[in-house]
CSV table of C-alpha atoms in Angstrom, one decimal:
chain,number,residue,atom,x,y,z
A,6,MET,CA,-15.4,27.4,-25.7
A,7,ALA,CA,-14.0,23.9,-25.3
A,8,THR,CA,-15.9,21.6,-23.1
A,9,THR,CA,-14.1,19.9,-20.2
A,10,ASN,CA,-13.6,16.2,-20.7
A,11,ARG,CA,-15.0,14.7,-17.5
A,12,PRO,CA,-14.7,11.0,-16.9
A,13,VAL,CA,-18.1,9.2,-16.7
A,14,TYR,CA,-18.7,6.3,-14.3
A,15,ARG,CA,-20.4,3.4,-16.0
A,16,PRO,CA,-21.9,1.1,-13.4
A,17,ASN,CA,-21.2,-2.6,-14.0
A,18,ASN,CA,-23.6,-5.0,-12.3
A,19,SER,CA,-21.3,-7.9,-12.0
A,20,THR,CA,-18.6,-5.7,-10.5
A,21,TYR,CA,-21.1,-4.2,-8.1
A,22,SER,CA,-22.3,-7.6,-7.0
A,23,ALA,CA,-18.8,-8.7,-6.1
A,24,LEU,CA,-18.2,-5.5,-4.2
A,25,ALA,CA,-21.5,-5.8,-2.3
A,26,GLU,CA,-20.6,-9.3,-1.3
A,27,LEU,CA,-17.2,-8.0,0.1
A,28,VAL,CA,-18.9,-5.4,2.3
A,29,ALA,CA,-22.0,-7.4,3.3
A,30,PRO,CA,-20.8,-8.5,6.7
A,31,TYR,CA,-19.6,-5.1,7.9
A,32,SER,CA,-21.0,-1.9,9.4
A,33,LEU,CA,-19.6,1.5,10.3
A,34,SER,CA,-20.7,4.5,12.4
A,35,ARG,CA,-22.0,7.4,10.5
A,36,ILE,CA,-18.8,9.4,11.2
A,37,GLN,CA,-16.6,6.4,10.0
A,38,LEU,CA,-18.8,6.1,6.9
A,39,THR,CA,-18.4,9.8,6.1
A,40,GLU,CA,-14.6,9.5,6.5
A,41,ALA,CA,-14.6,6.3,4.4
A,42,VAL,CA,-16.6,7.8,1.5
A,43,GLY,CA,-14.2,10.8,1.6
A,44,ILE,CA,-16.0,13.0,-0.8
A,45,ALA,CA,-19.3,13.8,0.9
A,46,THR,CA,-20.2,15.8,4.0
A,47,LYS,CA,-21.8,14.2,7.1
A,48,PRO,CA,-25.3,15.7,6.3
A,49,THR,CA,-25.1,14.2,2.8
A,50,VAL,CA,-24.1,10.8,4.2
A,51,ASN,CA,-26.9,11.0,6.8
A,52,THR,CA,-29.3,11.6,3.9
A,53,TRP,CA,-28.0,8.5,2.1
A,54,VAL,CA,-28.5,6.5,5.3
A,55,LYS,CA,-32.0,7.8,5.8
A,56,GLN,CA,-32.9,6.9,2.2
A,57,CYS,CA,-31.4,3.4,2.1
A,58,CYS,CA,-32.0,2.4,5.8
A,59,PRO,CA,-35.1,4.4,6.9
A,60,ASN,CA,-35.7,2.2,10.0
A,61,LEU,CA,-32.1,2.3,11.3
A,62,PRO,CA,-32.1,3.7,14.9
A,63,GLN,CA,-30.0,6.8,15.4
A,64,GLY,CA,-26.5,5.9,16.6
A,65,ALA,CA,-26.8,2.3,15.3
A,66,PRO,CA,-23.9,1.1,13.1
A,67,VAL,CA,-24.7,1.5,9.4
A,68,PRO,CA,-24.6,-1.6,7.2
A,69,LEU,CA,-22.3,-1.0,4.3
A,70,ALA,CA,-24.0,-3.1,1.6
A,71,PRO,CA,-27.3,-1.1,1.4
A,72,ILE,CA,-25.2,2.2,1.2
A,73,LEU,CA,-23.2,0.7,-1.7
A,74,ARG,CA,-26.4,-0.5,-3.5
A,75,TYR,CA,-28.0,3.0,-2.9
A,76,LEU,CA,-25.0,4.7,-4.5
A,77,HIS,CA,-24.9,2.2,-7.4
A,78,GLU,CA,-28.5,2.5,-8.3
A,79,THR,CA,-29.4,6.1,-7.3
A,80,HIS,CA,-26.4,8.4,-7.4
A,81,LEU,CA,-23.8,7.1,-9.6
A,82,PRO,CA,-25.9,6.9,-12.8
A,83,ASP,CA,-26.8,10.6,-12.4
A,84,PRO,CA,-23.9,13.1,-12.1
A,85,LYS,CA,-26.3,15.8,-10.8
A,86,LYS,CA,-26.9,13.7,-7.7
A,87,TRP,CA,-23.2,13.3,-6.8
A,88,PRO,CA,-22.1,15.7,-4.0
A,89,GLY,CA,-19.7,18.5,-4.7
A,90,SER,CA,-17.8,19.3,-7.9
A,91,TYR,CA,-15.9,16.1,-8.1
A,92,PRO,CA,-15.7,14.6,-11.6
A,93,TYR,CA,-16.9,11.0,-12.0
A,94,ASP,CA,-14.2,8.4,-11.7
A,95,ARG,CA,-14.2,5.1,-13.6
A,96,TYR,CA,-13.5,3.2,-10.4
A,97,ILE,CA,-15.3,5.4,-7.9
A,98,LEU,CA,-17.6,2.7,-6.4
A,99,GLU,CA,-14.5,0.4,-6.1
A,100,ASN,CA,-12.6,3.1,-4.3
A,101,ILE,CA,-15.4,3.7,-1.9
A,102,THR,CA,-15.6,0.0,-1.2
A,103,ALA,CA,-11.8,-0.1,-0.4
A,104,ARG,CA,-12.2,2.9,1.9
A,105,MET,CA,-15.1,1.4,3.7
A,106,LEU,CA,-13.2,-1.9,4.3
A,107,ALA,CA,-10.0,0.0,5.3
A,108,ARG,CA,-12.0,1.7,8.0
A,109,VAL,CA,-13.3,-1.7,9.2
A,110,VAL,CA,-9.8,-3.1,9.3
A,111,ALA,CA,-8.5,-0.1,11.3
A,112,ALA,CA,-11.4,-0.4,13.8
A,113,THR,CA,-11.1,-4.2,14.1
A,114,PHE,CA,-7.3,-4.2,14.8
A,115,SER,CA,-7.4,-1.2,17.1
A,116,THR,CA,-5.3,-0.7,20.3
A,117,ASP,CA,-7.1,-3.4,22.2
A,118,HIS,CA,-6.4,-6.1,19.7
A,119,PRO,CA,-3.5,-8.5,20.3
A,120,TYR,CA,-1.9,-7.6,16.9
A,121,SER,CA,-1.8,-3.9,17.9
A,122,SER,CA,1.4,-4.5,19.8
A,123,ASN,CA,3.1,-5.4,16.5
A,124,TYR,CA,1.1,-3.5,14.0
A,125,ARG,CA,4.0,-3.2,11.6
A,126,GLU,CA,4.0,-7.0,11.1
A,127,LEU,CA,0.2,-6.8,10.4
A,128,LEU,CA,0.6,-3.9,8.0
A,129,ALA,CA,3.4,-5.8,6.1
A,130,LEU,CA,1.0,-8.7,5.8
A,131,ILE,CA,-1.8,-6.5,4.5
A,132,ALA,CA,0.5,-4.8,2.0
A,133,THR,CA,1.6,-8.2,0.8
A,134,LEU,CA,-2.0,-9.3,0.2
A,135,VAL,CA,-2.7,-6.0,-1.7
A,136,LEU,CA,0.3,-6.6,-3.8
A,137,LEU,CA,-0.8,-10.2,-4.6
A,138,ALA,CA,-4.4,-9.0,-5.3
A,139,ARG,CA,-3.2,-6.6,-8.0
A,140,SER,CA,-1.9,-9.5,-10.2
A,141,TRP,CA,-4.2,-12.3,-9.1
A,142,GLU,CA,-5.2,-14.4,-12.1
A,143,GLY,CA,-7.2,-17.0,-10.1
A,144,SER,CA,-10.7,-16.7,-8.8
A,145,GLU,CA,-11.7,-14.1,-6.2
A,146,GLU,CA,-13.1,-16.8,-4.0
A,147,THR,CA,-9.7,-18.5,-3.9
A,148,PHE,CA,-8.0,-15.3,-3.0
A,149,LEU,CA,-10.3,-14.9,0.0
A,150,THR,CA,-8.9,-18.2,1.4
A,151,LEU,CA,-5.2,-17.1,1.4
A,152,LEU,CA,-5.1,-16.8,5.2
A,153,ASN,CA,-7.1,-19.9,5.9
A,154,PRO,CA,-5.3,-22.2,8.4
A,155,GLU,CA,-5.5,-25.1,5.9
A,156,PRO,CA,-5.6,-23.6,2.4
A,157,THR,CA,-6.8,-25.9,-0.4
A,158,ALA,CA,-4.6,-27.2,-3.2
A,159,ASP,CA,-6.2,-24.7,-5.6
A,160,THR,CA,-5.2,-21.8,-3.3
A,161,GLU,CA,-1.6,-23.0,-3.2
A,162,GLU,CA,-1.5,-23.6,-6.9
A,163,GLU,CA,-2.9,-20.1,-7.8
A,164,LEU,CA,-0.5,-18.5,-5.3
A,165,GLN,CA,2.4,-20.3,-6.9
A,166,GLN,CA,1.3,-19.2,-10.3
A,167,SER,CA,1.3,-15.5,-9.1
A,168,ILE,CA,4.9,-16.0,-7.8
A,169,GLU,CA,6.0,-17.6,-11.1
A,170,SER,CA,4.5,-14.8,-13.2
A,171,ALA,CA,6.3,-12.1,-11.2
A,172,SER,CA,9.1,-10.2,-12.7
A,173,GLU,CA,12.7,-11.5,-12.2
A,174,ALA,CA,13.5,-8.6,-9.9
A,175,LEU,CA,10.4,-9.2,-7.7
A,176,ARG,CA,10.5,-13.0,-7.5
A,177,PRO,CA,13.1,-13.3,-4.7
A,178,ILE,CA,11.3,-10.8,-2.5
A,179,LEU,CA,8.1,-12.8,-2.9
A,180,THR,CA,9.7,-16.3,-2.4
A,181,GLU,CA,12.1,-15.4,0.4
A,182,LEU,CA,10.3,-12.6,2.3
A,183,LEU,CA,6.7,-11.9,1.6
A,184,VAL,CA,5.0,-15.3,0.9
A,185,PRO,CA,6.8,-17.1,3.8
A,186,ALA,CA,5.5,-14.4,6.2
A,187,LEU,CA,2.0,-14.9,4.7
A,188,ARG,CA,2.1,-18.6,5.2
A,189,ALA,CA,3.4,-18.2,8.8
A,190,ALA,CA,0.4,-15.9,9.6
A,191,ARG,CA,-2.1,-18.6,8.7
A,192,GLY,CA,-4.0,-19.7,11.7
A,193,THR,CA,-3.2,-16.6,13.8
A,194,PHE,CA,-6.5,-14.8,12.9
A,195,THR,CA,-10.1,-15.7,13.5
A,196,ALA,CA,-12.0,-16.8,10.4
A,197,ASN,CA,-13.8,-13.3,10.4
A,198,GLU,CA,-10.5,-11.4,10.7
A,199,ALA,CA,-8.9,-13.4,7.9
A,200,GLN,CA,-11.9,-12.8,5.6
A,201,LEU,CA,-11.8,-9.1,6.4
A,202,LEU,CA,-8.1,-8.7,5.5
A,203,THR,CA,-8.4,-10.6,2.3
A,204,SER,CA,-11.6,-8.8,1.4
A,205,TYR,CA,-9.9,-5.4,1.9
A,206,ALA,CA,-6.9,-6.5,-0.1
A,207,LEU,CA,-9.1,-7.7,-3.0
A,208,ALA,CA,-11.1,-4.4,-3.0
A,209,ALA,CA,-8.0,-2.2,-2.8
A,210,GLY,CA,-5.6,-4.1,-5.0
A,211,TYR,CA,-7.8,-5.9,-7.5
A,212,TYR,CA,-10.9,-3.6,-8.0
A,213,ALA,CA,-9.9,-0.1,-7.0
A,214,GLY,CA,-6.9,0.5,-9.2
A,215,ALA,CA,-3.1,0.1,-9.1
A,216,HIS,CA,-2.2,2.6,-6.3
A,217,PRO,CA,-3.8,1.7,-3.0
A,218,HIS,CA,-1.5,3.9,-0.9
A,219,GLU,CA,-4.4,6.1,0.3
A,220,THR,CA,-6.4,3.3,2.0
A,221,LEU,CA,-3.3,1.3,3.1
A,222,ASN,CA,-1.8,4.4,4.7
A,223,SER,CA,-5.2,5.2,6.4
A,224,ILE,CA,-4.9,1.9,8.2
A,225,HIS,CA,-1.3,2.5,8.9
A,226,THR,CA,-1.9,5.9,10.4
A,227,SER,CA,-4.8,4.6,12.6
A,228,LEU,CA,-2.8,1.7,14.0
A,229,ALA,CA,0.3,3.7,14.5
A,230,ALA,CA,-1.4,6.5,16.3
A,231,ALA,CA,-0.8,5.1,19.8
A,232,ASP,CA,2.8,4.2,19.1
A,233,ARG,CA,5.4,6.6,20.5
A,234,THR,CA,8.6,4.8,19.4
A,235,ASN,CA,8.3,6.2,15.8
A,236,ALA,CA,6.3,9.3,15.3
A,237,LEU,CA,4.4,9.7,12.1
A,238,PRO,CA,5.6,12.3,9.6
A,239,ASP,CA,4.1,15.6,10.6
A,240,ALA,CA,3.0,18.3,8.2
A,241,GLU,CA,6.3,20.1,8.5
A,242,LEU,CA,8.3,17.0,7.4
A,243,ILE,CA,5.9,16.3,4.6
A,244,ARG,CA,6.1,20.0,3.5
A,245,TYR,CA,9.9,19.8,3.7
A,246,VAL,CA,10.1,16.7,1.5
A,247,ALA,CA,7.7,18.2,-1.0
A,248,ASP,CA,9.9,21.3,-1.3
A,249,PHE,CA,13.0,19.1,-1.6
A,250,LEU,CA,11.4,17.1,-4.4
A,251,ASN,CA,10.1,20.3,-6.2
A,252,ALA,CA,13.6,21.8,-6.1
A,253,GLY,CA,14.9,18.7,-8.0
A,254,SER,CA,18.4,19.0,-6.6
A,255,TYR,CA,18.8,15.3,-5.8
A,256,THR,CA,20.4,12.4,-7.6
A,257,THR,CA,17.7,9.9,-8.7
A,258,HIS,CA,17.9,6.1,-8.6
A,259,HIS,CA,18.2,6.2,-12.4
A,260,ASP,CA,21.1,8.8,-12.3
A,261,LEU,CA,23.1,6.6,-9.9
A,262,ALA,CA,22.5,3.5,-11.9
A,263,PHE,CA,24.5,5.2,-14.8
A,264,GLY,CA,27.2,6.6,-12.6
A,265,GLY,CA,25.9,10.1,-12.3
A,266,SER,CA,27.3,12.0,-9.3
A,267,GLU,CA,27.2,15.8,-9.1
A,268,PRO,CA,28.6,17.4,-5.9
A,269,ASP,CA,25.7,20.0,-5.8
A,270,ARG,CA,23.1,17.2,-5.6
A,271,ARG,CA,22.2,15.5,-2.4
A,272,ASN,CA,19.7,12.9,-1.4
A,273,LEU,CA,17.2,13.0,1.5
A,274,ILE,CA,18.9,10.8,4.1
A,275,LEU,CA,16.8,8.8,6.4
A,276,HIS,CA,19.1,7.2,8.9
A,277,GLY,CA,18.5,3.4,9.2
A,278,GLY,CA,17.5,3.3,12.9
A,279,TYR,CA,14.4,1.6,14.0
A,280,GLY,CA,11.4,3.0,12.2
A,281,SER,CA,13.2,4.9,9.4
A,282,TYR,CA,11.8,2.5,6.7
A,283,GLU,CA,8.3,3.0,8.2
A,284,THR,CA,8.8,6.8,8.0
A,285,ALA,CA,9.8,6.4,4.4
A,286,ALA,CA,6.7,4.3,3.7
A,287,HIS,CA,4.5,7.1,5.0
A,288,LEU,CA,6.3,9.6,2.9
A,289,VAL,CA,5.9,7.5,-0.2
A,290,ALA,CA,2.2,7.2,0.6
A,291,TYR,CA,1.9,11.0,0.7
A,292,LEU,CA,4.4,11.8,-2.0
A,293,PRO,CA,4.9,8.7,-4.2
A,294,GLN,CA,7.8,10.3,-6.1
A,295,ALA,CA,9.7,10.6,-2.8
A,296,HIS,CA,11.3,7.2,-3.3
A,297,GLN,CA,13.4,8.7,-6.0
A,298,ALA,CA,15.2,10.9,-3.5
A,299,ILE,CA,15.2,8.9,-0.3
A,300,ALA,CA,18.4,7.2,0.8
A,301,PHE,CA,19.3,5.4,4.0
A,302,SER,CA,22.5,5.3,6.0
A,303,ALA,CA,24.1,1.9,6.0
A,304,THR,CA,23.3,0.7,9.6
A,305,GLY,CA,21.8,3.7,11.4
A,306,GLY,CA,24.6,3.5,13.9
A,307,ASN,CA,23.2,0.5,15.7
A,308,GLY,CA,24.9,-2.3,13.7
A,309,THR,CA,21.7,-4.1,12.9
A,310,GLY,CA,20.4,-5.0,9.5
A,311,ALA,CA,17.0,-4.5,8.0
A,312,LEU,CA,16.3,-8.2,8.0
A,313,THR,CA,16.7,-8.7,11.7
A,314,ASP,CA,13.6,-9.7,13.6
A,315,GLU,CA,13.0,-6.3,15.1
A,316,ARG,CA,13.4,-4.4,11.9
A,317,ARG,CA,12.1,-6.8,9.2
A,318,PRO,CA,8.4,-5.7,9.4
A,319,ASP,CA,9.0,-2.0,8.7
A,320,PHE,CA,11.6,-2.9,6.0
A,321,THR,CA,9.1,-5.3,4.4
A,322,LEU,CA,6.4,-2.6,4.6
A,323,TYR,CA,8.6,-0.1,2.8
A,324,LEU,CA,9.4,-2.6,0.1
A,325,CYS,CA,5.7,-3.2,-0.4
A,326,TYR,CA,5.0,0.5,-0.6
A,327,LEU,CA,7.7,0.8,-3.3
A,328,LEU,CA,6.3,-2.2,-5.3
A,329,LEU,CA,2.8,-0.6,-5.1
A,330,THR,CA,3.9,2.6,-6.8
A,331,ASP,CA,3.5,0.8,-10.1
A,332,GLU,CA,6.8,2.2,-11.4
A,333,ASP,CA,9.6,0.0,-12.9
A,334,SER,CA,12.2,2.1,-11.2
A,335,ALA,CA,10.6,1.7,-7.8
A,336,GLU,CA,10.3,-2.1,-8.3
A,337,GLN,CA,14.0,-2.3,-9.2
A,338,GLN,CA,14.9,-0.1,-6.2
A,339,ALA,CA,13.0,-2.4,-3.9
A,340,ALA,CA,14.9,-5.4,-5.4
A,341,ASP,CA,18.2,-3.6,-5.0
A,342,LEU,CA,17.5,-2.7,-1.4
A,343,TYR,CA,16.5,-6.3,-0.6
A,344,HIS,CA,19.6,-7.8,-2.3
A,345,ALA,CA,21.9,-5.4,-0.5
A,346,GLU,CA,20.3,-6.3,2.9
A,347,ARG,CA,20.4,-10.0,2.1
A,348,TRP,CA,24.0,-9.8,1.2
A,349,ALA,CA,24.8,-7.8,4.4
A,350,GLU,CA,23.0,-10.5,6.4
A,351,GLN,CA,24.9,-13.3,4.7
A,352,GLN,CA,28.2,-11.5,5.3
A,353,SER,CA,27.4,-10.9,8.9
A,354,ARG,CA,26.7,-14.6,9.4
A,355,ALA,CA,29.9,-15.5,7.6
A,356,THR,CA,32.1,-13.2,9.6
A,357,GLY,CA,30.5,-14.4,12.8
A,358,ARG,CA,31.6,-18.0,12.2
A,359,LYS,CA,34.9,-19.1,13.7
A,360,THR,CA,37.3,-20.5,11.2
A,361,THR,CA,40.9,-21.6,11.2
A,362,SER,CA,41.6,-20.4,7.7
A,363,SER,CA,41.8,-16.8,6.6
A,364,THR,CA,38.8,-15.7,4.5
A,365,VAL,CA,38.5,-12.9,2.0
A,366,PRO,CA,35.3,-11.0,2.3
A,367,GLU,CA,33.0,-11.4,-0.6
A,368,LYS,CA,32.6,-8.3,-2.7
A,369,ALA,CA,29.3,-6.5,-2.2
A,370,PRO,CA,26.8,-7.1,-5.0
A,371,GLN,CA,26.5,-4.3,-7.5
A,372,PRO,CA,22.8,-3.2,-7.6
A,373,ARG,CA,21.4,-3.2,-11.1
A,374,SER,CA,20.2,0.3,-10.8
A,375,ASN,CA,21.3,1.8,-7.5
A,376,PRO,CA,24.9,1.5,-6.1
A,377,ALA,CA,25.2,1.3,-2.3
A,378,ARG,CA,24.8,4.7,-0.7
A,379,GLY,CA,26.9,5.6,2.3
A,380,ALA,CA,25.6,7.6,5.3
A,381,CYS,CA,25.5,11.3,4.8
A,382,GLN,CA,24.0,14.2,6.7
A,383,PRO,CA,20.5,15.5,6.3
A,384,PRO,CA,20.0,18.6,4.3
A,385,HIS,CA,20.9,21.7,6.3
A,386,HIS,CA,18.4,24.2,4.8
A,387,PRO,CA,15.2,24.8,6.8
A,388,ALA,CA,11.9,23.5,5.7
A,389,ALA,CA,10.1,25.8,3.3
A,390,ARG,CA,6.6,26.9,4.1
A,391,HIS,CA,4.6,26.7,0.8
A,392,PRO,CA,1.6,24.4,0.9
A,393,LEU,CA,1.7,20.9,-0.4
A,394,GLY,CA,-0.1,19.7,-3.4
A,395,HIS,CA,-2.8,17.1,-3.2
A,396,PRO,CA,-1.8,13.5,-2.8
A,397,ARG,CA,-1.5,11.6,-6.0
A,398,GLN,CA,-4.8,10.1,-7.1
A,399,PRO,CA,-4.9,6.4,-7.7
A,400,CYS,CA,-3.6,5.3,-11.1
A,401,ARG,CA,-6.2,3.7,-13.2
A,402,THR,CA,-3.9,1.3,-15.1
A,403,ALA,CA,-4.4,-2.2,-13.7
A,404,ARG,CA,-1.5,-4.7,-13.6
A,405,GLY,CA,-1.3,-8.3,-14.6
A,406,SER,CA,1.6,-10.5,-13.6
A,407,LEU,CA,3.5,-8.8,-10.8
A,408,GLY,CA,5.7,-6.1,-12.3
A,409,ARG,CA,4.0,-6.1,-15.8
A,410,PRO,CA,1.0,-4.1,-17.0
A,411,ARG,CA,-2.3,-5.9,-17.8
A,412,GLU,CA,-5.6,-4.9,-19.2
A,413,PRO,CA,-8.2,-4.0,-16.6
A,414,ARG,CA,-10.3,-6.9,-15.5
A,415,LEU,CA,-13.0,-4.9,-13.7
A,416,HIS,CA,-15.6,-4.5,-16.4
A,417,ARG,CA,-16.0,-7.8,-18.1
């Protein structure tokens, strides 16, 4: 009988030290800690707390660094001590760290925080930091200063190196949309808040693997819970999208790039009103392949583009979710969406200017891999009722320069 090949976690002391330093300033309640770990029951987590913090009063916040040290030294080297039937994962300690910090971010920027009124802008900034962390070639210490009010010359130099090493498709999004927003955000956070955001991004993007949708979406869901202008995708919608993808009756981004058009194939249309890009971001987090089938109506009936002030944060967030899927087709799709919206914005400005001479509208740019899609109606068949599969597990292929693979840097 063939034995099952189960991944084995090999603790690395230098990586552990860096992770412990990231979580050292923070604590969580026992319930939050259980939710952050994600693969252990509350009694199990309480046992860990008792072992590593025996004098901690009941109900007091649990410091994260001792928990991480306890797992690193006691549980992870011995598979028999790990809870449940979960196989070891090469980056399990890194993922736990990212989950812990994601919970701290969600708790810190809750409904009573000034940023909670515009949580989409905050999420777009966090997603940008995660995207940069995945390819960061400078020091971790420098990355942690990206949100400082007055960054050093080294910080700016290493940030510029990340931009220059990005793929041609991604570079305009970075230089024109993401990095300017990051620079504008400097000085709007306290020193502790800035450190928390960059620490989470470093754990989720640099250490924990190439697909941080799980932790990023946990922050998103928490901050959006009180918002009633754009409901989160419910189980029925997610189930419907899963069935739609399983049926395979849609034209993919790749198909359209080569002129494919079959009348019996239709895309999942998300009309471009306020929040549709945010809905799409959630769907990509739950079902990463959903980006292949999602399409948007041109203006959503309100005549406003995705780069207007009120819609830019959720559009930016969707672009970041696409770029974090680690697929070349998703990266090109993000580039095409951005170029199309940029062109539409320029045309709107041009037609809005009064001129004495007649002008001929400039032809819309032909996307490299996705021609412009017109508005169409949502699918008419009802949502099917079969259960969803589990969300995709984080990919373990790290990336180097933005848009290109690199060798893992975690265990040096």
